[in-house]
Coordinates of C-alpha atoms in Angstrom, one line a residue:
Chain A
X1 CA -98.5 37.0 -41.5
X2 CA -101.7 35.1 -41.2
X3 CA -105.1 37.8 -40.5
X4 CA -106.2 38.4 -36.8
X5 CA -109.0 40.0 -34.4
X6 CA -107.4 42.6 -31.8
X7 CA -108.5 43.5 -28.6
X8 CA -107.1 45.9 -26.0
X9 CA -108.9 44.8 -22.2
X10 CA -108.4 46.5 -19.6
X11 CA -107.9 44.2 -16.5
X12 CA -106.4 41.1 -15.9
X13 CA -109.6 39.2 -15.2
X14 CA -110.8 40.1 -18.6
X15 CA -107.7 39.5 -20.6
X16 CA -107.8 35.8 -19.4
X17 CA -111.2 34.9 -20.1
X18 CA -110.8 36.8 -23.6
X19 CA -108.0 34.4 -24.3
X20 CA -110.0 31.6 -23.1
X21 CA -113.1 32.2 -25.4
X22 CA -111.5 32.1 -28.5
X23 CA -109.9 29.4 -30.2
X24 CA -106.1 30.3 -31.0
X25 CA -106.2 33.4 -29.1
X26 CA -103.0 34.9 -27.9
X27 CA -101.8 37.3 -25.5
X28 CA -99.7 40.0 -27.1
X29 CA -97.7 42.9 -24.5
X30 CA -93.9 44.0 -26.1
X31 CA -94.4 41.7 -29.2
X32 CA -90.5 41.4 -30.2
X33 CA -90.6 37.9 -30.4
X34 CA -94.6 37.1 -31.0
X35 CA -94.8 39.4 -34.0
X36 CA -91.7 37.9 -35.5
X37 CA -92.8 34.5 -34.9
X38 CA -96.1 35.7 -36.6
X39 CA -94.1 36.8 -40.0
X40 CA -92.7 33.8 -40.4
X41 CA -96.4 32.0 -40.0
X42 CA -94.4 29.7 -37.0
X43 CA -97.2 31.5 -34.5
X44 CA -100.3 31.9 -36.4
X45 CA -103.0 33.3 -33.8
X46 CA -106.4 34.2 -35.0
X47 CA -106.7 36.8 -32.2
X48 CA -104.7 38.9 -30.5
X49 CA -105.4 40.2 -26.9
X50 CA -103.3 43.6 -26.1
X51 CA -102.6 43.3 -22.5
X52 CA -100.6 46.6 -22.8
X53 CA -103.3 48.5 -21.1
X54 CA -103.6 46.7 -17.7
X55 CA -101.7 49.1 -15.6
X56 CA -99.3 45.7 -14.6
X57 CA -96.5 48.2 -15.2
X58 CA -95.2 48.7 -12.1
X59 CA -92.3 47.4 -9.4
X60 CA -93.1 47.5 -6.1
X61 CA -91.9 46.3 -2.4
X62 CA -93.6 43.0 -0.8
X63 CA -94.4 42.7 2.8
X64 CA -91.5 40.2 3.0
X65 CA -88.9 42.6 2.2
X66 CA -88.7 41.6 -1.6
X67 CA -89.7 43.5 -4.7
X68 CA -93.0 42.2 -6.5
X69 CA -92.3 43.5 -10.8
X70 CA -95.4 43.8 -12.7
X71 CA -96.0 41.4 -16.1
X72 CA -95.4 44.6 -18.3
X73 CA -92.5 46.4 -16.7
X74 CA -90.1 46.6 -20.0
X75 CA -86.6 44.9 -19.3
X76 CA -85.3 48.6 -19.6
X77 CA -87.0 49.9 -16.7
X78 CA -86.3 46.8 -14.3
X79 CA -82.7 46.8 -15.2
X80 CA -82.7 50.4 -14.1
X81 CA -84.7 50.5 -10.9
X82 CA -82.8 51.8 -8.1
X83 CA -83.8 48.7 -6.1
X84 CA -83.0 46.2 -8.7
X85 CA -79.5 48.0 -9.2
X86 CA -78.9 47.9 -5.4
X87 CA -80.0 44.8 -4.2
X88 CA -81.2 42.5 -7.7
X89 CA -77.6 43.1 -9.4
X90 CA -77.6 39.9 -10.7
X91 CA -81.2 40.3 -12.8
X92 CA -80.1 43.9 -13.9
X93 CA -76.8 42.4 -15.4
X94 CA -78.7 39.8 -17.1
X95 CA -81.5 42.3 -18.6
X96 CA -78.6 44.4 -20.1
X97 CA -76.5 41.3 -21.4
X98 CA -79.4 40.6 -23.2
X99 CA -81.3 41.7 -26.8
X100 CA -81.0 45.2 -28.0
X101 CA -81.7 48.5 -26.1
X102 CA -84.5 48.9 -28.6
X103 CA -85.9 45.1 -27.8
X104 CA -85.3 46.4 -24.0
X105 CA -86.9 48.9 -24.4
X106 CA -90.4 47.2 -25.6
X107 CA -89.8 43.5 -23.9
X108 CA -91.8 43.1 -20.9
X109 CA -91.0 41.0 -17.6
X110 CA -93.8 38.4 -18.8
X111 CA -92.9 38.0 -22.3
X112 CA -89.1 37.9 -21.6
X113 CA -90.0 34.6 -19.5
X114 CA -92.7 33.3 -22.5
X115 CA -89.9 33.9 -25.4
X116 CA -89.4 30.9 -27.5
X117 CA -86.0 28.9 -28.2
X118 CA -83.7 30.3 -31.0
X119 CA -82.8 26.8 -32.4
X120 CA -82.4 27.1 -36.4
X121 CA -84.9 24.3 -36.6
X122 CA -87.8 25.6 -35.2
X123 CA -87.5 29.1 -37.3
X124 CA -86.9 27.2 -40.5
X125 CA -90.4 26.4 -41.2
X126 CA -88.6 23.7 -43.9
X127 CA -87.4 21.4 -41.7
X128 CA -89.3 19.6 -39.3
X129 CA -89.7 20.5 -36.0
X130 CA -91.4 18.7 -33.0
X131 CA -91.5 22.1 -31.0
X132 CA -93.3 23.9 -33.9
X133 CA -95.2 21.0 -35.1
X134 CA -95.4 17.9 -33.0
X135 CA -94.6 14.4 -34.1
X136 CA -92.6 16.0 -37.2
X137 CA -88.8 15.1 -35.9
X138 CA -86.0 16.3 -34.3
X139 CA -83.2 17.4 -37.3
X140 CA -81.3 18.8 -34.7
X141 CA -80.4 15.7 -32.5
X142 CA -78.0 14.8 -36.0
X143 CA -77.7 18.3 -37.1
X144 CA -76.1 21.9 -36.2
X145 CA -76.1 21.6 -32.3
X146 CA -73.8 23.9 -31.6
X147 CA -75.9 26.4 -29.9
X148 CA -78.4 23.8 -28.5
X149 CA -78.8 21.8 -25.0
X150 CA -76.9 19.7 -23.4
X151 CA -78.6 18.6 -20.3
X152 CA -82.2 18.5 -19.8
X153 CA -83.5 18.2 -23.7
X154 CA -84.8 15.0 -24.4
X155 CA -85.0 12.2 -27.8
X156 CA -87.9 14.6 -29.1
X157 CA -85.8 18.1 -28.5
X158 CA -82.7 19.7 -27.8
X159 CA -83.9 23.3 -28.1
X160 CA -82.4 25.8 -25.1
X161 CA -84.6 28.8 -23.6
X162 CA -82.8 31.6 -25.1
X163 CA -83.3 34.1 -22.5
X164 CA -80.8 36.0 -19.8
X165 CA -83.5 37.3 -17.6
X166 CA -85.1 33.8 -16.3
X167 CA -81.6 32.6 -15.2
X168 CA -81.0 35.5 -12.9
X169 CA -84.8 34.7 -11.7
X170 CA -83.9 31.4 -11.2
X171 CA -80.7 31.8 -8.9
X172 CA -83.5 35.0 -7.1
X173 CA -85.7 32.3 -6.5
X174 CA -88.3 34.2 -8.6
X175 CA -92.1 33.7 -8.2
X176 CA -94.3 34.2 -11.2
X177 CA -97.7 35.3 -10.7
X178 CA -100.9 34.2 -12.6
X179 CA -104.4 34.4 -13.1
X180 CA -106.7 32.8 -15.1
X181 CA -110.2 33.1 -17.0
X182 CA -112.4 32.3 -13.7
X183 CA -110.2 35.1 -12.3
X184 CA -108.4 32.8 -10.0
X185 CA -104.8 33.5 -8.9
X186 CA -101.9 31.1 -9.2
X187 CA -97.9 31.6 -7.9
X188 CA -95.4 29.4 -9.8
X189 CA -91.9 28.8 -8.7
X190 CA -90.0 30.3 -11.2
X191 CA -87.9 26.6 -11.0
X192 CA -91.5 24.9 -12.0
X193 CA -92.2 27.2 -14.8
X194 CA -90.3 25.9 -17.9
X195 CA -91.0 22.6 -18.9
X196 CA -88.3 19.9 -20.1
X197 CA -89.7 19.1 -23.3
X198 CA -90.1 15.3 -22.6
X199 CA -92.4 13.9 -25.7
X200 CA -94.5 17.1 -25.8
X201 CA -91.9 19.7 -26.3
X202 CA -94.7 22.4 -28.3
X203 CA -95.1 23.0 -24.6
X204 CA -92.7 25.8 -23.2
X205 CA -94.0 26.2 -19.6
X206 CA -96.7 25.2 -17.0
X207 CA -98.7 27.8 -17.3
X208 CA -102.5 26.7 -18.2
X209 CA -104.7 27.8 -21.7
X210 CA -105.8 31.4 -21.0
X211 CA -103.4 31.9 -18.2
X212 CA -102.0 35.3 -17.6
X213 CA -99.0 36.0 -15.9
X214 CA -99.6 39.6 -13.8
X215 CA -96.6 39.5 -11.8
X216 CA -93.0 38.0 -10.9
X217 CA -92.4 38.5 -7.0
X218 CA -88.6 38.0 -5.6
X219 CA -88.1 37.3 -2.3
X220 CA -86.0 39.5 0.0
X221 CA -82.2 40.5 -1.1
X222 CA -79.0 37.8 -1.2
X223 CA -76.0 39.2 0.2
X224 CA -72.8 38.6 -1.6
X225 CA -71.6 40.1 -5.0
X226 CA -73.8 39.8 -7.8
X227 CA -72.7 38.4 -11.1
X228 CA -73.9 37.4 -14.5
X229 CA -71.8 36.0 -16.8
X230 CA -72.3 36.0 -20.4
X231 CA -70.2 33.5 -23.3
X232 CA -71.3 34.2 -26.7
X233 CA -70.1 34.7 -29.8
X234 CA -69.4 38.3 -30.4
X235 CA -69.5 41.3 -27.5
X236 CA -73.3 42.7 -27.5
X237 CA -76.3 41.7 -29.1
X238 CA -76.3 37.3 -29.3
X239 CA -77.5 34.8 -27.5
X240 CA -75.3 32.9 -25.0
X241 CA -73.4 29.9 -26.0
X242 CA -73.3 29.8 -21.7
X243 CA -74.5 32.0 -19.1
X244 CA -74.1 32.2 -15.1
X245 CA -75.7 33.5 -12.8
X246 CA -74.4 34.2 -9.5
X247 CA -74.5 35.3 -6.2
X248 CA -71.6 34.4 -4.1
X249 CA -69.4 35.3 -0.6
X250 CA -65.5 36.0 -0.8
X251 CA -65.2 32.1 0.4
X252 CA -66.8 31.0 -2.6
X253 CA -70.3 29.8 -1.2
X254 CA -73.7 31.6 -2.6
X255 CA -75.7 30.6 -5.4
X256 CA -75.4 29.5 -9.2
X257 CA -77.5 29.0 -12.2
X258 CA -76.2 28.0 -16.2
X259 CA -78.0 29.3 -18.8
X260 CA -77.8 28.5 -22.5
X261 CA -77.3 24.9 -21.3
X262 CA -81.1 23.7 -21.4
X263 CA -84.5 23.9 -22.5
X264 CA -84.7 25.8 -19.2
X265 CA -82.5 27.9 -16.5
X266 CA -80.2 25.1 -14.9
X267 CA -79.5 24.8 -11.5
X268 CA -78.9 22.3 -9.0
X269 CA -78.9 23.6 -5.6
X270 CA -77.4 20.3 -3.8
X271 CA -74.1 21.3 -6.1
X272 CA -73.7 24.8 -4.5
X273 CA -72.5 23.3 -1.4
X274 CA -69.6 22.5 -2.9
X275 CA -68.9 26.5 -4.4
X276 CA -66.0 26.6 -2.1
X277 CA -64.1 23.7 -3.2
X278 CA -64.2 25.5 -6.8
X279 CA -65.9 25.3 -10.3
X280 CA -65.2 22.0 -11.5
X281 CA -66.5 20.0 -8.0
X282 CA -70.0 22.2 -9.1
X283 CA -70.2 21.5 -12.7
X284 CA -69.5 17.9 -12.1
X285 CA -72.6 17.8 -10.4
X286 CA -74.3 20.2 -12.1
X287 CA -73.7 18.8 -15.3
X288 CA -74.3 15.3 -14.5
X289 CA -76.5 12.9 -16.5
X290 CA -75.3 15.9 -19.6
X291 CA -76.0 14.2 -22.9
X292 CA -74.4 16.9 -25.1
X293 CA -73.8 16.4 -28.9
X294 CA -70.1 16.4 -30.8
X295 CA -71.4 20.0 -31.7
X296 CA -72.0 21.4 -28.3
X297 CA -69.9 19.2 -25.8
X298 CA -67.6 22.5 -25.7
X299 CA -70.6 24.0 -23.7
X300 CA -68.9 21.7 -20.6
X301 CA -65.7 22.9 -20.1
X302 CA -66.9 26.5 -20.9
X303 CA -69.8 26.4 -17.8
X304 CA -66.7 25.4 -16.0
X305 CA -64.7 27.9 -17.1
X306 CA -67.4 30.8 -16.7
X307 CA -68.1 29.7 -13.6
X308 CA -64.2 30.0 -12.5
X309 CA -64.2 33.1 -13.7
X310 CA -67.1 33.9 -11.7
X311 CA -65.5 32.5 -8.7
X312 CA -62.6 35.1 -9.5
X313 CA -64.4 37.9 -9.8
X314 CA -66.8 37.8 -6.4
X315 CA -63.3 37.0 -4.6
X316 CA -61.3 40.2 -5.4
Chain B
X1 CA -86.2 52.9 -64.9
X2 CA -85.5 54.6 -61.5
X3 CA -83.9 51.8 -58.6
X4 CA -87.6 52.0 -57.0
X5 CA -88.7 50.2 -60.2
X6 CA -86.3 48.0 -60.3
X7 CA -86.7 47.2 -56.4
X8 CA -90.2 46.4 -57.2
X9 CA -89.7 44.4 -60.5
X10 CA -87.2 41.9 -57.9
X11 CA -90.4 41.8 -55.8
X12 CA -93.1 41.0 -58.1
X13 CA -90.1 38.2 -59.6
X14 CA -89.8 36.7 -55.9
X15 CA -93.7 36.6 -55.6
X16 CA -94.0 34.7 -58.5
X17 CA -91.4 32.4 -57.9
X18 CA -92.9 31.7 -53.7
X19 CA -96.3 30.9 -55.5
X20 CA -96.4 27.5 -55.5
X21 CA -95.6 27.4 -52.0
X22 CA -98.5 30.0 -51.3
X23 CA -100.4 28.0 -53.4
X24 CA -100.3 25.3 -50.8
X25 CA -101.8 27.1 -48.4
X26 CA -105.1 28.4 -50.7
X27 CA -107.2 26.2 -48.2
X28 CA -107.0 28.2 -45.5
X29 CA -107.1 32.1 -47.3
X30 CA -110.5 33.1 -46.1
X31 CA -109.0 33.0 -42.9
X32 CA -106.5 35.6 -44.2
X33 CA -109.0 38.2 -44.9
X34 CA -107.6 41.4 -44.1
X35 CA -109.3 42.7 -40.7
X36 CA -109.5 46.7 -40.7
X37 CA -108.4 48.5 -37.4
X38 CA -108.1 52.5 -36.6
X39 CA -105.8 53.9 -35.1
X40 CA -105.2 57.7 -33.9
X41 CA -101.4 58.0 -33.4
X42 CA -99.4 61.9 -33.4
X43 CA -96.5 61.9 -36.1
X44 CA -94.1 64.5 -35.5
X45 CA -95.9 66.8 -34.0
X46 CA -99.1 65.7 -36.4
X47 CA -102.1 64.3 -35.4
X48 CA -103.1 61.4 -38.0
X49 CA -106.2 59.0 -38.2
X50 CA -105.4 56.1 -40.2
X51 CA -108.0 53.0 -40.8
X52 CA -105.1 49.6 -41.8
X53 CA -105.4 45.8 -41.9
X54 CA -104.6 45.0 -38.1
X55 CA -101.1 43.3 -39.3
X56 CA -99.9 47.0 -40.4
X57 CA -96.5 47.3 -38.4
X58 CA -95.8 50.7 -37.1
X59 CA -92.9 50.7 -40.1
X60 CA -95.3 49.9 -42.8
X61 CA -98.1 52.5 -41.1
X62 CA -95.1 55.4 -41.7
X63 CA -94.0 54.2 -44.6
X64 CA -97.0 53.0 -46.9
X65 CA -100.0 54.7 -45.4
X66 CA -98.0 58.0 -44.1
X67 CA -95.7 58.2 -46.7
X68 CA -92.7 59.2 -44.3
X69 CA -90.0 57.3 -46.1
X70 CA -87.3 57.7 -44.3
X71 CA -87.6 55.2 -41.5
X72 CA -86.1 51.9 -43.1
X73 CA -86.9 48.4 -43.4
X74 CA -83.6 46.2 -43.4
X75 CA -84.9 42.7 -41.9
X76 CA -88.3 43.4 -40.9
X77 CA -87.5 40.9 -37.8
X78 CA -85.6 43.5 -35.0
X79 CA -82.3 42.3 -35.6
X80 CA -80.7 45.2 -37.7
X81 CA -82.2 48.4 -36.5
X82 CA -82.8 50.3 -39.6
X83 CA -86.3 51.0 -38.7
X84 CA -85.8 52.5 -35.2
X85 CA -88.4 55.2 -34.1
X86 CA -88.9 57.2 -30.9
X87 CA -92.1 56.0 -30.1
X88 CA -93.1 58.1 -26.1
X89 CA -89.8 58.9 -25.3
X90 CA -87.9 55.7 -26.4
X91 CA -86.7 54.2 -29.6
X92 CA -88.0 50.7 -30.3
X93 CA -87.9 48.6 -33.8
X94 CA -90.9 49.9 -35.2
X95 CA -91.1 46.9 -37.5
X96 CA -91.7 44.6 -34.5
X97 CA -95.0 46.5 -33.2
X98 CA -98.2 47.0 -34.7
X99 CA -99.5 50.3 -35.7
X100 CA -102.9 49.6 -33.9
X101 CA -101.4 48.8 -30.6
X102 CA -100.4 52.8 -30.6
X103 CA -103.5 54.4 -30.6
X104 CA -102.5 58.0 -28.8
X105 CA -98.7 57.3 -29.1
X106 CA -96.2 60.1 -30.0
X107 CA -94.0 59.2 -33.1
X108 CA -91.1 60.9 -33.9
X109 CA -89.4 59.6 -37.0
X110 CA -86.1 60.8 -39.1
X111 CA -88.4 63.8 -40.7
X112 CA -89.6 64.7 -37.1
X113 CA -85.9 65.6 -35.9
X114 CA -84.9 67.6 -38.3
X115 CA -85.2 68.7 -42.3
X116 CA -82.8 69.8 -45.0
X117 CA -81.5 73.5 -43.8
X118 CA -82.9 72.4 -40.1
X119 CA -80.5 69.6 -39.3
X120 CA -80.9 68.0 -35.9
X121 CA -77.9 68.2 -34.0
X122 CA -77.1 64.4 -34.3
X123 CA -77.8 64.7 -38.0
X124 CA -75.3 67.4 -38.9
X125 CA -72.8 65.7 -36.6
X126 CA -73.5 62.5 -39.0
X127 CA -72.8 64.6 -42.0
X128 CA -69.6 65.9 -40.7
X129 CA -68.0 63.0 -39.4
X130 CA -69.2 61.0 -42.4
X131 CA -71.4 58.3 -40.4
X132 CA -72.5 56.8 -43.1
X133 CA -71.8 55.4 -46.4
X134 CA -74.9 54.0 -48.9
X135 CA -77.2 55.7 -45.9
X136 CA -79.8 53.1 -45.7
X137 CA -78.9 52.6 -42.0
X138 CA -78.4 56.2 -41.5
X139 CA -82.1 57.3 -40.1
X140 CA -82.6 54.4 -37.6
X141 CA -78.5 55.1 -36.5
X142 CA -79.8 58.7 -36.0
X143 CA -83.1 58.1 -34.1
X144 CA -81.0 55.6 -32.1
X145 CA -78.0 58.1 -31.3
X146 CA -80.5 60.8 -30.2
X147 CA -82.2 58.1 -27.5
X148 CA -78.9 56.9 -26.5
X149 CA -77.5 60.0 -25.5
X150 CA -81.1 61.2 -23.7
X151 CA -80.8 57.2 -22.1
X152 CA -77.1 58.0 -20.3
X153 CA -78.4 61.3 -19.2
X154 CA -81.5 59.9 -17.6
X155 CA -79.0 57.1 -16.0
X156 CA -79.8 53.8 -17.5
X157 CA -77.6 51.3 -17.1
X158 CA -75.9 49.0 -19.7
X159 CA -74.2 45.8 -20.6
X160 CA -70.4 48.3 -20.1
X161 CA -71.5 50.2 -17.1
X162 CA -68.9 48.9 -14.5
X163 CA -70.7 50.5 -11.8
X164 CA -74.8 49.8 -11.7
X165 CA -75.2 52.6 -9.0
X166 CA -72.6 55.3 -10.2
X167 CA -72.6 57.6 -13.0
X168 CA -73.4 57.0 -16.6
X169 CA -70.7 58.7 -19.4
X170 CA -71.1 58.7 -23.4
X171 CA -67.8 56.9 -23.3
X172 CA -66.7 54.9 -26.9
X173 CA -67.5 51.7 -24.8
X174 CA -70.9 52.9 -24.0
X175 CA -71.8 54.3 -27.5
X176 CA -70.7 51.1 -28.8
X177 CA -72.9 48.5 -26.7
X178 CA -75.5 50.7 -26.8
X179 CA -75.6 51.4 -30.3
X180 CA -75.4 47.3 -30.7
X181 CA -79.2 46.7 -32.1
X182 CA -78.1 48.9 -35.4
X183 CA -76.0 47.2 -37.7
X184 CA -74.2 49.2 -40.9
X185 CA -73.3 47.1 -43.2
X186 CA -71.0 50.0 -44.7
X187 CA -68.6 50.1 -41.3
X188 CA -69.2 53.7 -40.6
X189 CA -69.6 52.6 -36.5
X190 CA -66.5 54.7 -35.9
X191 CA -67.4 57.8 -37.6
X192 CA -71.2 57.1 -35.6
X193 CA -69.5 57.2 -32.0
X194 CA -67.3 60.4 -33.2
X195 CA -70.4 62.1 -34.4
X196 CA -71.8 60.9 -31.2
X197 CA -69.4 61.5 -28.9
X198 CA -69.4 65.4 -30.3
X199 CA -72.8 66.1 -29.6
X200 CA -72.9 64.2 -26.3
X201 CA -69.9 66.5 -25.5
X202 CA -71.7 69.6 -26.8
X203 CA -74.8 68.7 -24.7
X204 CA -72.4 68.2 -21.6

């Protein structure tokens, strides 16, 4: 691990602009996938800025009849608040189908959203990499693909976001929360968020240099039942080959979102009009334009398939 | 020549070995300066003042600068477990956090639950159900089992829980996802949820 400066601020304001003043400076709040990064020298910040300390730790109700989570509420916590468990079922699946209950236990709301892809090219600092260092190649567009995107990556990259807890956001209609070094406030559509890596895919998400995020807000509860589905290759503790996230009626119509698929959560709302007629009229659509490699074209028929299943289960 | 020796003969051999590569990156050492931090942390039960280079994990804190070797490192990256502490009430990898961003934090590691001839609970269930084998996984299995078991009592949900609103049980299924983030590479997982399972019963 390369040396650093640490600082512990404690508000928002002031965690922003000490991001902003230094070069390579970088937030740090559960650290489970920053300080791994670090050891491997694939995130070499000069400076670290604990946000631990800025009291962002708490979930609380919104005028609009929704549930506004603070940046550092640990995945543990949200997946157990009464609220989430009553109303958010779908997000509290998807924080438990996901990591460790130690990792849970430490990850925060914020840095769950900010982890980094789990493609075996951007950890192995021996191959090239345009994520990890741009302009250096793409091994993975002829290489092991199996775990990687299908629809949405690009000529440059392939990589998938890794995470559970953004594609339950996604089908929420989740609204992150920022603000920045001038201390102005920002909300981001949790849909606008992650980037598709395009040429420049170093860049994860939309968020600005020295942006913090302080809060993701949901808007009032979806009826119907609550599902997150998770494919991968052994029972607990991996990432997901495919993931859905639903929220659907006994006739079939609700909501939908594929993770595991892309470099971010994947939905397409036009699709979910067509719930009813079942899985494979969806995925058509939601899958359409899918460039998937020999390696991963599995990753089709199974978001069909998990989706069925999903189907099933919200009508019995 | 004790295996400690010999563990650290295989390290000094792999140093050598990675200096080329290390060698590539000479132009950029002074940046890697070590920068001291302190850091005022309580260690079962103790109160300790330790001054570290800020990259000091909590793991490497206990282990190198505390000399509380019984908290393990396996993988050093959060994927087998080995290392888990109860850091305020919850265990967490204590490889993946640094030691100076728990400045007032309460530590409880493998010596903090219990010694020889004071066996914790979960510990002498360990011994008699034979949850282990070589034992290197056996501390962070045992600072994880105690958390689990205080986790379904306090209600936290998990990955197995059929329903999110009803009642939480230390069934096999639930010791078994729970108990997910450590790994034994010796197979003793079903001895660990019968020496589970007994003090989750005992506690019931």
């Amino acid at each position: 691990m390369r040396s650093f400066t640490y600082e512990r601020p404690s508000t928002p304001a002031e965690a922003a602009a000490a991001v902003a003043a230094k070069p390579n400076a970088k937030f740090i709040a559960g650290g489970t996938n920053l300080l791994d990064l670090m050891k491997l020298q694939i995130e070499t910040p000069a400076h670290l800025v604990d946000v631990n300390g800025l009291n962002l730790d708490t979930v609380e109700p919104t005028p609009e009849g929704g549930l506004r989570i603070g940046a550092l509420v640990r995945n543990t916590d949200l997946a157990a608040d009464a609220r989430v468990r009553r109303d958010y079922g779908v997000l509290s699946r998807a924080l438990l189908a996901g990591a460790s209950g130690q990792l849970r236990n430490k990850a925060t709301t914020a840095g769950n959203l900010l982890q980094r892809t789990r493609c075996p090219y951007f950890y192995d600092t021996a191959q090239a990499c345009n994520k990890r260092q741009p302009g250096s190649g793409c091994p993975a567009l002829d290489g092991v693909s199996r775990q990687l995107a299908v629809i949405g990556g690009s000529d440059a990259c392939i990589a998938t976001h890794p995470g559970d807890m953004a594609v339950a956001m996604r089908v929420l209609d989740a609204t992150v929360e920022t603000v920045d070094a001038a201390g102005a406030a920002r909300k981001i559509p949790v849909a606008e968020f992650h980037r598709l890596p395009g040429d420049t895919p170093e860049a994860d998400t939309t968020l600005r240099p020295g942006e913090l995020i302080t809060a993701v807000t949901l808007p009032k509860p979806v009826a119907g039942t609550h599902i997150y589905r998770k494919v991968r290759d052994r029972a607990s503790y991996a990432y997901a080959l495919v993931s859905v996230a639903a929220i659907l009626g006994k006739d079939g119509r609700g909501h939908v979102a594929f993770g595991g698929v892309a470099p971010r959560p994947w939905r397409v709302e036009a699709a979910e009009a067509d719930l009813p007629k079942g899985a494979k009229a969806v995925t058509d659509r939601v899958f359409a334009g899918a460039k998937p490699t020999e390696d991963n074209a599995y990753k089709l028929k199974l978001a069909e398939r998990t989706l069925t299943a999903a189907l099933t289960q919200a009508r019995a | 020549m004790s295996r400690r020796d010999l563990v650290a003969g295989a390290t000094a051999a792999a140093a050598l070995t990675a200096l080329p590569s290390s060698g590539a990156r000479a132009g950029s050492a002074a940046t890697d300066a070590p920068v001291m931090a302190k850091v005022a942390l309580t260690v079962n039960g103790q109160r300790r003042e330790l001054e570290l280079d800020a990259r000091t994990s909590l793991l490497d804190a206990a282990r190198e600068h505390l000399h509380l070797t019984g908290s393990k490192k396996g993988c050093d990256h959060g994927q087998c477990g080995a290392c888990t502490m109860i850091v305020d009430g919850r265990r967490i990898n204590s490889c993946l956090t640094l030691a100076v961003m728990h400045q007032g934090s309460e530590i409880t590691t493998i010596e903090g639950l219990g010694q020889p001839g004071n066996l914790h609970p979960m510990q002498a269930a360990f011994v008699a159900h034979d949850g282990y084998q070589c034992g290197y996984c056996t501390p962070g299995q045992i600072c994880s089992g105690v958390a689990v078991l205080a986790e379904i009592k306090a209600g936290i949900p998990s990955h197995v829980t059929a329903d999110l609103t009803g009642a939480m049980e230390a069934t096999p299924a639930e010791i078994r996802e729970r108990m997910s983030g450590n790994i034994c590479r010796c197979g003793a997982y079903s001895n660990i949820v019968e020496a589970m399972t007994e003090v989750a019963g005992r506690q019931a």
